[in-house]
Tab-separated table of C-alpha atoms in Angstrom:
chain	number	residue	atom	x	y	z
A	1	GLN	CA	-20.452	-1.415	19.701
A	2	VAL	CA	-17.124	-3.086	19.309
A	3	GLN	CA	-14.578	-3.288	16.425
A	4	LEU	CA	-12.118	-5.628	16.374
A	5	VAL	CA	-8.890	-5.341	14.063
A	6	GLU	CA	-6.933	-8.386	13.098
A	7	SER	CA	-3.252	-7.872	12.153
A	8	GLY	CA	0.022	-9.782	11.467
A	9	GLY	CA	-0.960	-12.039	8.488
A	10	GLY	CA	1.289	-12.861	5.831
A	11	SER	CA	3.108	-15.565	3.915
A	12	VAL	CA	5.657	-17.971	5.627
A	13	GLN	CA	7.135	-21.501	4.711
A	14	ALA	CA	6.049	-24.581	6.312
A	15	GLY	CA	7.832	-24.640	10.017
A	16	GLY	CA	8.181	-21.046	10.394
A	17	SER	CA	6.268	-18.759	12.931
A	18	LEU	CA	3.586	-16.062	12.664
A	19	ARG	CA	2.005	-13.935	15.337
A	20	LEU	CA	-1.256	-12.652	14.904
A	21	SER	CA	-2.738	-9.421	17.194
A	22	CYS	CA	-6.695	-8.397	17.432
A	23	ALA	CA	-7.213	-4.857	18.993
A	24	ALA	CA	-10.400	-4.489	20.524
A	25	PHE	CA	-12.135	-0.738	20.091
A	26	GLY	CA	-15.038	-0.607	22.450
A	27	SER	CA	-16.410	-3.362	25.071
A	28	ILE	CA	-19.296	-4.975	26.117
A	29	ALA	CA	-19.919	-5.766	29.812
A	30	SER	CA	-21.249	-9.080	29.286
A	31	ILE	CA	-18.255	-10.274	26.884
A	32	ASN	CA	-15.854	-12.764	29.207
A	33	ALA	CA	-13.970	-14.749	26.596
A	34	LYS	CA	-12.350	-13.994	23.399
A	35	ALA	CA	-11.298	-16.253	20.190
A	36	TRP	CA	-9.401	-16.800	17.339
A	37	TYR	CA	-11.596	-18.427	14.188
A	38	ARG	CA	-10.220	-19.392	10.771
A	39	GLU	CA	-11.603	-20.083	7.350
A	40	SER	CA	-10.222	-21.464	4.395
A	41	PRO	CA	-11.906	-22.030	1.020
A	42	GLY	CA	-14.375	-24.920	1.175
A	43	LYS	CA	-14.336	-24.962	4.799
A	44	GLU	CA	-16.552	-23.716	7.343
A	45	ARG	CA	-15.378	-21.315	9.813
A	46	GLU	CA	-13.290	-23.195	12.269
A	47	LEU	CA	-12.596	-22.634	16.145
A	48	VAL	CA	-8.964	-22.323	16.573
A	49	ALA	CA	-8.621	-21.031	20.343
A	50	VAL	CA	-10.194	-19.167	23.050
A	51	ILE	CA	-8.992	-17.560	25.941
A	52	THR	CA	-11.081	-16.541	28.844
A	53	TYR	CA	-11.073	-13.209	31.131
A	54	GLY	CA	-9.894	-15.733	33.758
A	55	GLY	CA	-7.149	-16.995	31.884
A	56	ARG	CA	-8.345	-20.372	30.766
A	57	THR	CA	-7.084	-21.385	27.434
A	58	GLU	CA	-8.735	-23.957	24.683
A	59	TYR	CA	-7.322	-24.982	21.482
A	60	ALA	CA	-8.644	-27.236	18.349
A	61	GLU	CA	-6.531	-30.199	18.390
A	62	SER	CA	-5.017	-29.626	14.926
A	63	VAL	CA	-3.090	-26.702	16.596
A	64	LYS	CA	-2.464	-27.931	20.228
A	65	GLY	CA	1.183	-27.736	20.849
A	66	ARG	CA	1.694	-25.279	17.937
A	67	PHE	CA	-0.589	-22.043	18.794
A	68	THR	CA	-0.655	-19.961	21.899
A	69	VAL	CA	-3.553	-17.604	22.452
A	70	SER	CA	-2.429	-14.677	25.225
A	71	ARG	CA	-3.950	-11.411	26.491
A	72	ASP	CA	-2.854	-8.034	27.071
A	73	SER	CA	-5.973	-6.643	29.185
A	74	ALA	CA	-4.530	-3.219	29.476
A	75	LYS	CA	-4.235	-2.895	25.683
A	76	ASN	CA	-7.459	-4.565	25.131
A	77	THR	CA	-5.686	-7.171	22.595
A	78	ILE	CA	-5.078	-10.772	22.479
A	79	TYR	CA	-2.592	-12.555	20.157
A	80	LEU	CA	-1.889	-15.967	18.442
A	81	GLN	CA	1.583	-17.207	18.466
A	82	MET	CA	1.578	-19.887	15.388
A	83	ASN	CA	4.498	-22.077	15.867
A	84	ASN	CA	5.898	-24.811	13.102
A	85	VAL	CA	2.950	-23.663	10.905
A	86	LYS	CA	1.667	-26.057	8.628
A	87	PRO	CA	0.239	-25.567	4.691
A	88	GLU	CA	-3.203	-26.580	6.156
A	89	ASP	CA	-3.165	-23.563	8.657
A	90	THR	CA	-3.336	-21.417	5.460
A	91	ALA	CA	-6.695	-19.378	6.127
A	92	VAL	CA	-8.089	-16.137	7.036
A	93	TYR	CA	-7.846	-15.609	10.687
A	94	TYR	CA	-10.707	-13.943	12.527
A	95	CYS	CA	-11.066	-13.045	16.289
A	96	ASN	CA	-14.296	-12.913	17.927
A	97	GLU	CA	-15.900	-11.353	21.348
A	98	GLY	CA	-18.158	-13.716	23.083
A	99	ARG	CA	-18.888	-15.793	26.360
A	100	TYR	CA	-17.259	-18.898	27.745
A	101	ASN	CA	-19.533	-21.434	29.542
A	102	ALA	CA	-18.286	-24.452	29.460
A	103	GLN	CA	-17.840	-23.923	25.713
A	104	TYR	CA	-17.448	-20.986	23.980
A	105	TYR	CA	-20.476	-18.830	22.371
A	106	PRO	CA	-19.398	-16.204	19.778
A	107	TRP	CA	-21.090	-12.887	19.538
A	108	GLY	CA	-21.985	-10.951	16.485
A	109	TYR	CA	-18.707	-8.919	16.385
A	110	TRP	CA	-16.267	-10.008	14.138
A	111	GLY	CA	-12.730	-8.212	12.477
A	112	GLN	CA	-12.037	-8.102	8.901
A	113	GLY	CA	-9.375	-11.123	9.073
A	114	THR	CA	-6.186	-11.568	8.036
A	115	ARG	CA	-4.950	-14.211	5.612
A	116	VAL	CA	-1.816	-16.539	6.588
A	117	THR	CA	-0.300	-18.167	3.771
A	118	VAL	CA	1.700	-21.077	4.493
A	119	SER	CA	4.120	-22.645	1.616
A	120	PRO	CA	5.137	-26.616	1.321
């Protein structure tokens, strides 16, 4: 059993920064990657960033150059540094644990989400 707890969301003006955190409690041996997703009203949940246990990172085109995903294995925590945020980044952000094999495969463990609101 795995529990994921996201934090760090809030309200920020466009051009500002936020740092999201996702702490994992418990682990599954076959997991080799973690990811951030986001969901906004009327849209499907979108994969934002992936980080593998080997350190490989991937990003959605819409956030490349602005967001950075990182991992602290000792704390079993991943982070999402969000810089130069835009109103279209407004969403509830979720973290997930899964497997990476040429692409990311999410598993069924999700956190409760943390809301990010970006004002113009």
